[in-house]
CSV table of C-alpha atoms and ligand atoms in Angstrom, one decimal:
chain,number,residue,atom,x,y,z
G,580,MET,CA,0.0,0.0,0.0
G,581,ASN,CA,1.0,3.6,-0.7
G,582,ILE,CA,0.4,6.3,2.0
G,583,VAL,CA,0.2,9.9,1.1
G,584,ILE,CA,0.1,12.5,3.9
G,585,LEU,CA,-1.1,16.0,2.9
G,586,ALA,CA,0.9,18.6,4.7
G,587,ALA,CA,1.1,21.6,2.3
G,588,GLY,CA,-1.5,23.9,3.7
G,589,THR,CA,-0.7,27.2,5.3
G,590,GLY,CA,-2.6,26.9,8.5
G,591,LYS,CA,-3.5,30.6,8.6
G,592,ARG,CA,-5.8,30.2,11.6
G,593,MET,CA,-2.9,29.1,13.7
G,594,ARG,CA,-1.5,32.7,13.5
G,595,SER,CA,2.0,31.4,13.7
G,596,ALA,CA,5.2,31.5,11.6
G,597,LEU,CA,5.6,27.7,12.3
G,598,PRO,CA,4.0,25.6,9.6
G,599,LYS,CA,0.8,24.0,11.0
G,600,VAL,CA,1.9,20.4,10.8
G,601,LEU,CA,5.0,21.2,12.9
G,602,HIS,CA,3.1,22.5,15.9
G,603,PRO,CA,3.8,20.1,18.8
G,604,LEU,CA,1.2,17.7,20.2
G,605,ALA,CA,2.5,15.9,23.3
G,606,GLY,CA,5.9,17.4,22.6
G,607,ARG,CA,6.2,16.2,19.0
G,608,PRO,CA,5.1,17.7,15.6
G,609,LEU,CA,1.5,16.9,14.6
G,610,LEU,CA,3.0,15.3,11.4
G,611,ALA,CA,5.3,13.0,13.4
G,612,HIS,CA,2.2,11.4,15.0
G,613,VAL,CA,0.6,10.8,11.6
G,614,LEU,CA,3.9,9.3,10.3
G,615,ASP,CA,4.1,7.0,13.3
G,616,THR,CA,0.6,5.7,12.7
G,617,ALA,CA,1.3,5.4,9.0
G,618,ARG,CA,4.4,3.3,9.6
G,619,THR,CA,2.4,0.8,11.7
G,620,LEU,CA,0.6,0.0,8.5
G,621,ASN,CA,3.9,-1.0,6.8
G,622,PRO,CA,3.4,1.0,3.6
G,623,SER,CA,5.6,0.2,0.7
G,624,CYS,CA,5.7,3.8,-0.2
G,625,LEU,CA,5.3,6.8,2.2
G,626,VAL,CA,5.0,10.3,0.7
G,627,VAL,CA,4.5,13.6,2.5
G,628,VAL,CA,3.1,16.4,0.3
G,629,ILE,CA,4.7,19.7,1.4
G,630,GLY,CA,4.4,23.3,0.3
G,631,HIS,CA,4.0,25.9,2.9
G,632,GLY,CA,7.2,25.9,5.0
G,633,ALA,CA,8.4,23.0,2.9
G,634,GLN,CA,12.1,23.1,4.0
G,635,ALA,CA,11.2,23.2,7.7
G,636,VAL,CA,8.7,20.4,7.4
G,637,ARG,CA,11.2,18.3,5.4
G,638,ASP,CA,14.0,18.9,8.0
G,639,ALA,CA,11.6,18.0,10.9
G,640,VAL,CA,10.5,14.6,9.6
G,641,ALA,CA,13.2,13.5,7.1
G,642,ALA,CA,13.8,9.7,7.3
G,643,PRO,CA,15.0,7.0,4.9
G,644,ASP,CA,11.4,5.7,4.5
G,645,VAL,CA,9.8,9.1,3.7
G,646,GLN,CA,9.6,10.7,0.3
G,647,PHE,CA,8.5,14.3,-0.3
G,648,ALA,CA,6.4,15.7,-3.1
G,649,ILE,CA,6.3,19.5,-3.5
G,650,GLN,CA,3.0,21.2,-4.0
G,651,ALA,CA,4.2,24.7,-4.9
G,652,GLU,CA,0.8,26.3,-4.9
G,653,GLN,CA,-2.0,25.0,-2.7
G,654,LEU,CA,-4.7,24.4,-5.3
G,655,GLY,CA,-6.7,21.9,-3.3
G,656,THR,CA,-6.7,18.5,-1.8
G,657,GLY,CA,-7.1,16.7,-5.1
G,658,HIS,CA,-4.2,18.7,-6.6
G,659,ALA,CA,-2.1,17.9,-3.6
G,660,VAL,CA,-2.5,14.2,-4.1
G,661,GLN,CA,-1.7,14.5,-7.7
G,662,GLN,CA,1.7,15.9,-6.8
G,663,ALA,CA,2.5,12.6,-5.1
G,664,LEU,CA,1.4,10.3,-8.0
G,665,PRO,CA,4.8,10.0,-9.7
G,666,LEU,CA,6.3,8.5,-6.5
G,667,LEU,CA,3.5,5.9,-6.0
G,668,ASP,CA,3.3,2.3,-7.0
G,669,HIS,CA,0.3,2.3,-9.3
G,670,ALA,CA,-0.3,-1.4,-8.7
G,671,GLN,CA,-1.0,-0.8,-5.0
G,672,PRO,CA,-3.9,1.1,-3.4
G,673,THR,CA,-3.2,4.6,-1.9
G,674,LEU,CA,-4.3,5.7,1.5
G,675,VAL,CA,-4.6,9.5,2.0
G,676,LEU,CA,-4.0,10.9,5.4
G,677,TYR,CA,-3.8,14.6,6.7
G,678,GLY,CA,-0.8,16.0,8.4
G,679,ASP,CA,-3.0,17.9,10.8
G,680,VAL,CA,-5.2,15.0,11.9
G,681,PRO,CA,-2.9,13.4,14.5
G,682,LEU,CA,-4.9,11.0,16.6
G,683,THR,CA,-6.4,8.5,14.1
G,684,ARG,CA,-5.9,4.9,15.4
G,685,ALA,CA,-4.1,2.4,13.2
G,686,SER,CA,-6.9,0.0,13.8
G,687,THR,CA,-9.4,2.5,12.3
G,688,LEU,CA,-7.2,2.9,9.2
G,689,LYS,CA,-6.9,-0.9,8.9
G,690,ARG,CA,-10.7,-1.2,9.0
G,691,LEU,CA,-10.9,1.3,6.2
G,692,THR,CA,-8.3,-0.3,4.0
G,693,ASP,CA,-9.7,-3.8,4.7
G,694,SER,CA,-13.2,-2.7,3.7
G,695,ALA,CA,-11.9,-1.3,0.5
G,696,ALA,CA,-9.7,-4.3,-0.2
G,697,GLU,CA,-11.3,-5.3,-3.5
G,698,GLY,CA,-10.1,-2.3,-5.5
G,699,CYS,CA,-13.0,-0.1,-4.4
G,700,TYR,CA,-12.9,3.5,-3.1
G,701,GLY,CA,-13.1,3.8,0.7
G,702,VAL,CA,-14.0,6.9,2.7
G,703,LEU,CA,-13.6,7.2,6.5
G,704,THR,CA,-16.8,9.0,7.7
G,705,VAL,CA,-18.1,10.0,11.0
G,706,THR,CA,-21.5,11.3,12.2
G,707,LEU,CA,-21.2,14.6,14.2
G,708,ASP,CA,-23.7,16.5,16.3
G,709,ASP,CA,-22.4,19.6,14.6
G,710,PRO,CA,-21.2,18.9,11.1
G,711,ALA,CA,-20.6,22.6,10.2
G,712,GLY,CA,-17.5,23.2,8.1
G,713,TYR,CA,-17.1,19.6,6.9
G,714,GLY,CA,-17.8,18.0,3.5
G,715,ARG,CA,-21.1,16.0,3.8
G,716,ILE,CA,-21.6,12.4,2.7
G,717,VAL,CA,-24.5,12.2,0.2
G,718,ARG,CA,-26.1,8.7,0.0
G,719,ASP,CA,-28.9,7.4,-2.3
G,720,GLN,CA,-32.0,5.6,-1.2
G,721,THR,CA,-30.1,2.3,-1.0
G,722,GLY,CA,-27.5,3.9,1.3
G,723,SER,CA,-24.7,3.9,-1.2
G,724,VAL,CA,-22.4,6.9,-1.2
G,725,VAL,CA,-23.1,9.1,-4.2
G,726,CYS,CA,-20.8,12.0,-3.7
G,727,ILE,CA,-19.2,14.3,-1.1
G,728,VAL,CA,-20.3,17.9,-1.1
G,729,GLU,CA,-18.3,20.7,0.6
G,730,GLU,CA,-20.2,22.9,3.0
G,731,LYS,CA,-19.5,25.9,0.8
G,732,ASP,CA,-21.1,24.1,-2.2
G,733,ALA,CA,-23.9,22.4,-0.3
G,734,SER,CA,-27.6,23.1,-0.5
G,735,ALA,CA,-29.5,23.8,2.7
G,736,GLU,CA,-30.9,20.3,2.6
G,737,GLN,CA,-27.4,18.8,2.2
G,738,ARG,CA,-26.1,20.9,5.1
G,739,ARG,CA,-28.5,19.0,7.4
G,740,ILE,CA,-26.6,15.7,6.7
G,741,ALA,CA,-24.7,14.8,9.9
G,742,GLU,CA,-22.4,12.2,8.3
G,743,ILE,CA,-19.2,14.0,7.3
G,744,ASN,CA,-16.0,13.3,5.3
G,745,THR,CA,-13.0,13.0,7.6
G,746,GLY,CA,-10.8,13.5,4.5
G,747,ILE,CA,-9.2,10.1,4.9
G,748,VAL,CA,-9.7,7.9,1.9
G,749,VAL,CA,-8.2,4.8,0.2
G,750,ALA,CA,-8.4,4.3,-3.6
G,751,PRO,CA,-6.9,2.1,-6.3
G,752,THR,CA,-4.0,4.2,-7.5
G,753,ALA,CA,-4.1,3.8,-11.3
G,754,GLN,CA,-7.8,4.8,-11.4
G,755,LEU,CA,-7.2,7.6,-8.8
G,756,ALA,CA,-4.6,9.1,-11.2
G,757,MET,CA,-7.1,9.1,-14.0
G,758,TRP,CA,-9.9,10.6,-11.8
G,759,LEU,CA,-7.6,13.3,-10.4
G,760,ALA,CA,-6.6,14.3,-13.9
G,761,SER,CA,-10.3,14.9,-14.8
G,762,LEU,CA,-11.0,17.2,-11.7
G,763,LYS,CA,-12.3,20.7,-12.3
G,764,ASN,CA,-12.1,23.7,-9.9
G,765,ASP,CA,-15.4,25.2,-10.8
G,766,ASN,CA,-16.6,25.3,-7.2
G,767,ALA,CA,-17.1,27.8,-4.4
G,768,GLN,CA,-13.4,27.7,-3.4
G,769,GLY,CA,-11.9,27.5,-6.9
G,770,GLU,CA,-10.0,24.4,-5.7
G,771,PHE,CA,-9.4,20.9,-7.1
G,772,TYR,CA,-11.3,18.8,-4.5
G,773,LEU,CA,-10.1,15.3,-3.7
G,774,THR,CA,-13.7,14.7,-2.6
G,775,ASP,CA,-15.0,15.1,-6.2
G,776,VAL,CA,-13.2,11.8,-7.0
G,777,VAL,CA,-16.0,10.0,-5.4
G,778,GLU,CA,-18.4,11.0,-8.2
G,779,ARG,CA,-15.8,9.9,-10.8
G,780,ALA,CA,-15.5,6.5,-9.0
G,781,THR,CA,-19.3,5.9,-8.8
G,782,ALA,CA,-19.6,7.0,-12.5
G,783,ALA,CA,-17.0,4.4,-13.4
G,784,GLY,CA,-18.9,1.7,-11.6
G,785,PHE,CA,-16.6,1.4,-8.7
G,786,ASP,CA,-18.1,0.7,-5.3
G,787,VAL,CA,-17.6,3.4,-2.7
G,788,VAL,CA,-17.5,1.9,0.8
G,789,SER,CA,-17.2,3.7,4.1
G,790,ALA,CA,-15.8,2.9,7.5
G,791,GLN,CA,-16.2,4.6,10.8
G,792,PRO,CA,-13.7,5.2,13.7
G,793,ASP,CA,-14.4,4.0,17.2
G,794,ASP,CA,-14.1,7.5,18.5
G,795,VAL,CA,-14.9,10.8,16.9
G,796,TRP,CA,-11.6,12.4,18.2
G,797,GLU,CA,-9.7,10.2,16.0
G,798,THR,CA,-10.8,12.3,13.0
G,799,LEU,CA,-10.4,15.7,14.6
G,800,GLY,CA,-8.0,18.0,12.8
G,801,VAL,CA,-6.0,21.1,14.0
G,802,ASN,CA,-6.9,24.4,12.4
G,803,SER,CA,-6.5,26.7,15.4
G,804,LYS,CA,-4.6,26.9,18.7
G,805,GLN,CA,-8.0,26.1,20.4
G,806,GLN,CA,-8.3,22.8,18.5
G,807,LEU,CA,-4.6,22.1,19.2
G,808,ALA,CA,-5.2,22.6,22.9
G,809,GLU,CA,-8.3,20.4,22.8
G,810,LEU,CA,-6.4,17.5,21.0
G,811,GLU,CA,-3.6,17.9,23.5
G,812,ARG,CA,-6.1,17.3,26.4
G,813,ILE,CA,-7.6,14.3,24.6
G,814,TYR,CA,-4.1,12.8,24.1
G,815,GLN,CA,-3.1,13.4,27.7
G,816,ARG,CA,-6.4,12.1,29.1
G,817,ARG,CA,-5.9,8.9,27.1
G,818,ALA,CA,-2.3,8.6,28.3
G,819,ALA,CA,-3.4,9.1,31.9
G,820,GLU,CA,-6.2,6.6,31.5
G,821,ALA,CA,-3.7,4.0,30.2
G,822,LEU,CA,-1.5,4.5,33.2
G,823,LEU,CA,-4.4,4.3,35.7
G,824,ALA,CA,-5.5,1.1,34.0
G,825,ALA,CA,-2.0,-0.3,34.5
G,826,GLY,CA,-2.2,0.5,38.2
G,827,VAL,CA,-0.3,3.8,38.4
G,828,THR,CA,-1.6,6.3,41.0
G,829,LEU,CA,-2.2,9.7,39.5
G,830,ALA,CA,-3.3,12.3,42.0
G,831,ASP,CA,-5.2,14.1,39.2
G,832,PRO,CA,-5.3,12.6,35.7
G,833,ALA,CA,-6.2,16.1,34.4
G,834,ARG,CA,-3.0,17.6,35.8
G,835,PHE,CA,-0.4,15.3,34.2
G,836,ASP,CA,1.5,15.5,31.0
G,837,VAL,CA,3.6,13.0,29.1
G,838,ARG,CA,5.5,14.1,26.0
G,839,GLY,CA,7.3,11.0,25.1
G,840,SER,CA,7.2,7.6,26.6
G,841,LEU,CA,6.7,6.9,30.3
G,842,ARG,CA,7.1,3.3,31.6
G,843,CYS,CA,6.1,2.6,35.2
G,844,GLY,CA,6.6,-0.3,37.5
G,845,ALA,CA,4.1,-1.5,40.1
G,846,ASP,CA,2.7,0.9,42.8
G,847,VAL,CA,4.1,4.1,41.2
G,848,SER,CA,2.5,7.2,42.5
G,849,ILE,CA,2.6,10.6,40.7
G,850,ASP,CA,1.4,13.8,42.3
G,851,VAL,CA,-0.1,16.8,40.4
G,852,ASN,CA,1.5,18.9,37.6
G,853,CYS,CA,4.3,16.6,36.7
G,854,VAL,CA,5.7,16.7,33.1
G,855,PHE,CA,7.5,13.7,31.7
G,856,GLU,CA,9.5,14.2,28.5
G,857,GLY,CA,11.5,11.8,26.3
G,858,ASP,CA,12.0,8.3,27.6
G,859,VAL,CA,11.3,8.0,31.3
G,860,THR,CA,11.3,4.7,33.3
G,861,LEU,CA,10.0,4.6,36.9
G,862,GLY,CA,10.7,1.4,38.9
G,863,ASP,CA,8.4,-0.2,41.3
G,864,ASP,CA,7.2,1.9,44.3
G,865,VAL,CA,8.6,5.1,42.9
G,866,THR,CA,6.9,8.2,44.3
G,867,ILE,CA,6.9,11.5,42.4
G,868,GLY,CA,5.9,14.7,44.3
G,869,PRO,CA,4.0,17.6,42.7
G,870,ASN,CA,5.5,19.9,40.0
G,871,CYS,CA,8.4,17.8,38.9
G,872,VAL,CA,9.8,17.9,35.4
G,873,ILE,CA,11.4,14.6,34.4
G,874,ARG,CA,13.1,14.0,31.0
G,875,ASP,CA,15.1,11.0,29.7
G,876,ALA,CA,15.6,9.3,33.1
G,877,VAL,CA,15.7,5.9,34.7
G,878,ILE,CA,14.6,6.0,38.4
G,879,GLY,CA,15.1,2.9,40.5
G,880,VAL,CA,12.8,0.9,42.7
G,881,GLY,CA,11.6,2.7,45.9
G,882,THR,CA,13.1,6.1,45.0
G,883,ARG,CA,11.2,9.2,46.2
G,884,VAL,CA,11.3,12.4,44.2
G,885,ASP,CA,10.0,15.4,46.2
G,886,ALA,CA,8.3,18.5,44.9
G,887,PHE,CA,9.7,20.8,42.2
G,888,THR,CA,12.6,18.5,41.2
G,889,HIS,CA,13.9,18.8,37.8
G,890,ILE,CA,15.6,15.8,36.2
G,891,ASP,CA,17.2,15.6,32.7
G,892,GLY,CA,19.3,12.8,31.4
G,893,ALA,CA,20.0,11.1,34.7
G,894,GLN,CA,20.1,7.6,36.1
G,895,ILE,CA,19.0,7.1,39.6
G,896,GLY,CA,19.4,3.9,41.7
G,897,THR,CA,17.0,2.4,44.2
G,898,ASN,CA,15.7,4.0,47.4
G,899,ALA,CA,17.2,7.4,46.7
G,900,VAL,CA,15.6,10.6,47.9
G,901,LEU,CA,15.6,13.6,45.6
G,902,GLY,CA,14.4,17.1,46.3
G,903,PRO,CA,12.4,19.1,47.0
G,904,TYR,CA,14.0,21.5,44.5
G,905,ALA,CA,16.8,19.3,43.3
G,906,ARG,CA,18.2,19.6,39.8
G,907,LEU,CA,19.8,16.7,38.0
G,908,ARG,CA,21.4,17.5,34.6
G,909,PRO,CA,22.7,15.2,31.9
G,910,GLY,CA,25.1,12.6,33.0
G,911,ALA,CA,24.1,12.6,36.6
G,912,THR,CA,24.4,9.0,38.0
G,913,LEU,CA,23.0,8.5,41.5
G,914,LYS,CA,23.6,5.1,43.0
G,915,ASP,CA,21.3,3.4,45.5
G,916,GLU,CA,20.2,5.2,48.6
G,917,THR,CA,21.7,8.5,47.7
G,918,HIS,CA,20.1,11.7,48.9
G,919,VAL,CA,20.2,14.9,46.9
G,920,GLY,CA,18.3,17.7,48.6
G,921,ASN,CA,17.1,21.3,48.0
G,922,PHE,CA,19.1,23.5,45.6
G,923,VAL,CA,21.6,20.9,44.8
G,924,GLU,CA,22.6,20.7,41.1
G,925,VAL,CA,24.4,17.6,39.8
G,926,LYS,CA,25.8,17.4,36.3
G,927,ASN,CA,28.0,14.7,34.6
G,928,ALA,CA,28.8,13.2,38.0
G,929,VAL,CA,28.6,9.9,39.8
G,930,LEU,CA,27.4,9.8,43.4
G,931,GLY,CA,28.2,6.4,45.0
G,932,HIS,CA,26.0,4.3,47.2
G,933,GLY,CA,24.6,6.1,50.2
G,934,THR,CA,26.2,9.4,49.4
G,935,LYS,CA,24.3,12.5,50.5
G,936,ALA,CA,24.4,16.2,49.3
G,937,ASN,CA,21.4,17.7,51.0
G,938,HIS,CA,21.6,21.4,50.7
G,939,LEU,CA,22.8,24.2,48.3
G,940,THR,CA,25.5,22.5,46.4
G,941,TYR,CA,27.0,22.2,42.8
G,942,ILE,CA,28.5,18.9,41.8
G,943,GLY,CA,29.8,18.9,38.2
G,944,ASP,CA,32.2,16.6,36.5
G,945,ALA,CA,32.9,14.6,39.6
G,946,ASP,CA,33.3,11.0,40.7
G,947,ILE,CA,32.2,10.6,44.3
G,948,GLY,CA,32.5,7.3,46.1
G,949,ALA,CA,30.2,5.7,48.6
G,950,ARG,CA,28.9,7.1,52.0
G,951,VAL,CA,30.3,10.5,51.3
G,952,ASN,CA,28.7,13.3,53.2
G,953,ILE,CA,28.7,16.6,51.2
G,954,GLY,CA,28.0,19.6,53.4
G,955,ALA,CA,25.9,22.6,52.5
G,956,GLY,CA,27.3,25.1,50.1
G,957,THR,CA,29.9,22.7,48.6
G,958,ILE,CA,31.1,23.6,45.1
G,959,THR,CA,33.1,21.6,42.6
G,960,CYS,CA,35.0,24.4,40.7
G,961,ASN,CA,35.1,22.4,37.5
G,962,TYR,CA,35.7,25.2,35.0
G,963,ASP,CA,38.9,27.2,34.7
G,964,GLY,CA,37.5,29.5,32.1
G,965,ALA,CA,38.7,27.3,29.2
G,966,ASN,CA,38.3,23.6,30.1
G,967,LYS,CA,36.3,21.4,32.5
G,968,HIS,CA,38.2,19.2,35.0
G,969,ARG,CA,37.1,16.3,37.3
G,970,THR,CA,36.9,16.2,41.0
G,971,VAL,CA,37.4,12.7,42.4
G,972,ILE,CA,36.4,12.0,46.0
G,973,ASP,CA,36.9,8.5,47.4
G,974,ASP,CA,34.6,6.5,49.8
G,975,ASP,CA,33.7,7.7,53.3
G,976,VAL,CA,34.9,11.3,52.9
G,977,PHE,CA,33.3,14.0,55.0
G,978,VAL,CA,33.1,17.3,53.1
G,979,GLY,CA,32.4,20.2,55.5
G,980,SER,CA,30.0,23.0,54.6
G,981,ASP,CA,31.2,25.8,52.3
G,982,THR,CA,34.0,23.7,50.7
G,983,GLN,CA,35.4,24.5,47.3
G,984,LEU,CA,37.0,21.7,45.4
G,985,VAL,CA,39.2,23.2,42.6
G,986,ALA,CA,39.5,20.6,39.9
G,987,PRO,CA,41.4,18.6,38.8
G,988,VAL,CA,41.7,17.4,42.4
G,989,HIS,CA,41.6,14.0,44.1
G,990,VAL,CA,40.5,13.5,47.7
G,991,GLY,CA,41.5,10.1,49.2
G,992,ARG,CA,39.4,7.7,51.3
G,993,ASN,CA,38.1,8.6,54.7
G,994,VAL,CA,39.4,12.2,54.4
G,995,THR,CA,37.7,14.9,56.5
G,996,ILE,CA,37.5,18.4,55.0
G,997,ALA,CA,36.9,21.1,57.5
G,998,ALA,CA,34.1,23.7,56.9
G,999,GLY,CA,35.1,26.6,54.6
G,1000,THR,CA,38.1,24.9,53.0
G,1001,THR,CA,39.4,25.5,49.5
G,1002,VAL,CA,40.9,22.2,48.4
G,1003,TRP,CA,43.2,22.7,45.3
G,1004,LYS,CA,45.8,20.0,46.0
G,1005,ASP,CA,45.2,16.3,46.2
G,1006,VAL,CA,44.6,14.9,49.7
G,1007,GLU,CA,45.9,11.5,50.9
G,1008,ASP,CA,43.7,8.9,52.6
G,1009,HIS,CA,42.6,9.4,56.2
G,1010,ALA,CA,43.8,13.0,56.3
G,1011,LEU,CA,42.1,16.1,57.8
G,1012,VAL,CA,42.3,19.1,55.4
G,1013,LEU,CA,41.8,22.7,56.3
G,1014,ASN,CA,43.1,26.1,55.2
G,1015,GLY,CA,45.0,28.3,57.7
G,1016,LYS,CA,42.6,31.0,58.8
G,1017,THR,CA,42.5,33.1,61.8
G,1018,GLN,CA,39.4,34.1,63.6
G,1019,ILE,CA,39.6,37.7,64.8
G,1020,THR,CA,37.2,38.8,67.5
G,1021,LYS,CA,36.9,42.4,68.6
G,1022,THR,CA,34.9,42.7,71.8
G,1023,GLY,CA,32.4,45.5,72.5
G,1024,TYR,CA,31.9,46.4,68.9
G,1025,VAL,CA,29.4,49.1,68.0
G,1026,ARG,CA,27.6,48.9,64.7
G,1027,PRO,CA,27.3,51.9,62.5
G,1028,VAL,CA,23.9,53.7,62.9
G,1029,LYS,CA,21.9,54.9,59.9
G,1030,HIS,CA,21.9,58.7,59.5
G,1031,LYS,CA,18.5,60.4,59.6
G,1032,PRO,CA,17.9,62.2,56.2
G,1033,LYS,CA,18.0,66.0,56.6
G,1034,ARG,CA,14.9,68.0,55.6
T,47,UD1,C1,-11.3,18.7,3.7
T,47,UD1,C2,-12.3,18.0,2.8
T,47,UD1,C3,-13.6,18.0,3.6
T,47,UD1,C4,-13.4,17.3,4.9
T,47,UD1,C5,-12.3,18.0,5.7
T,47,UD1,C6,-12.0,17.2,6.9
T,47,UD1,C7,-11.7,18.5,0.5
T,47,UD1,C8,-12.1,19.3,-0.7
T,47,UD1,N1,-12.5,18.7,1.6
T,47,UD1,O1,-11.8,20.1,3.8
T,47,UD1,O2,-14.5,17.2,2.8
T,47,UD1,O3,-14.7,17.3,5.6
T,47,UD1,O4,-11.1,18.1,4.9
T,47,UD1,O5,-11.1,17.9,7.8
T,47,UD1,O6,-10.9,17.6,0.4
T,47,UD1,N2,-3.9,20.5,1.7
T,47,UD1,C9,-2.8,20.5,0.9
T,47,UD1,N3,-2.8,21.2,-0.2
T,47,UD1,C10,-3.9,21.9,-0.6
T,47,UD1,C11,-5.0,21.9,0.2
T,47,UD1,C12,-5.0,21.2,1.4
T,47,UD1,O7,-1.8,19.8,1.3
T,47,UD1,O8,-3.8,22.4,-1.7
T,47,UD1,C13,-3.8,19.8,3.0
T,47,UD1,C14,-3.9,20.7,4.2
T,47,UD1,O9,-2.6,21.0,4.7
T,47,UD1,C15,-4.6,19.8,5.2
T,47,UD1,C16,-5.5,19.0,4.4
T,47,UD1,O10,-5.0,19.0,3.1
T,47,UD1,O11,-3.7,19.0,5.9
T,47,UD1,C17,-7.0,19.5,4.4
T,47,UD1,O12,-7.0,20.7,3.8
T,47,UD1,P1,-8.1,21.8,4.3
T,47,UD1,O13,-7.9,23.0,3.4
T,47,UD1,O14,-8.1,22.0,5.7
T,47,UD1,O15,-9.5,21.1,3.8
T,47,UD1,P2,-10.9,21.3,4.4
T,47,UD1,O16,-11.4,22.5,3.7
T,47,UD1,O17,-10.9,21.3,5.8
T,48,CA,CA1,-9.3,21.3,7.5
């Protein structure tokens, strides 16, 4: 089967410089969702018709299995399909999808293509309470589809028809090419309508069959930011329902967003307003507090992530405690039973088993062993203005508060670093390290007093 995805339109009502089909739904372009669904049908040929913002659209979805056809001027849906014809296998049927209709289930498309298996013309239709704006499906007394009439061309009587054209069709390609060549644009919009092919097919004695989706939202398109927001909510509600069905606790399924893939073990609990991006895996018994943003992360069994924690590109072991207000950046690897507390930033660093950094700390480009206690206000000075260097801290080190570790530097096992120390030379195992400082105390000191302003 050939699949053609129409994606050349301007999308004026989006009021945006970004081509419509590139607006993100669940973090990915609308068109990427359509391509995903198309791929599940294993098409032998997959063509995207581009026009408005062609280069940007091409750049966004280019892949070895995707071909592009250019529709330089948007002269209608029929004209758009025509541009793809030279790339299609004319011995196979062609399924036409829309780049701005992102939520169609593959099973629905399969039903349509199956029902149109014997070389007939298949149309995906749906019955709406409010069919305004859509092409209407006109049937004869026997129930056979006669034609599709666009709202702008419809009579008052035709406008009362509630069954509409979703736009998704499947047709025998060689005949489709002939029918498209015979289209005229003598209609209200001066366009070459793909919908007019139905009349050509019936006139040529072809059966026109129809199929319906399980849910109306499968056929909803995006023409405006309002519709985009509605589809986003439908997508997120379905994602939440799937997690609930799998046993995940969501404090509020309406305040939860997944923009990628989220895999959860047993007894995972997620509080409100969390956003999951990219590939996230949560082990059994993981608890996520409110307002966390978690991207591309693996979080081990029993770990607790408290409120307002931001995780990006991190691996976290079992029974760790993160946050509130922790920030893990790419390359953060936290072993089992680690604690990373408020206003602690970890980047490109390993924290060994049971290591704790609970307050106000920056750990970047570091290898930290097991059972290390990192006091408040500790900073790895990893950047010399030109290059990054590593800090290595061996097992069982005690790092006093307000310590600076000037990398590259190596602190041996069981070292104690006094509070307020700047460590810029390597320290051998079991040592105490401190900087020579003198505390000066002047007794009976009188503070300056604020002058009263003169008037
Ligand atoms: C079309 C159908 C209508 C159906 C509706 C469903 C026609 C004539 N009408 O109407 O029966 O109810 O979809 O949403 O087919 N496109 C191009 N090139 C063009 C014109 C459109 O690539 O020259 C693309 C658009 O980017 C869009 C899709 O085709 O993805 C539909 O175009 P649009 O103008 O929105 O068609 P409708 O008027 O909504
Ligand atoms: Ca439309």
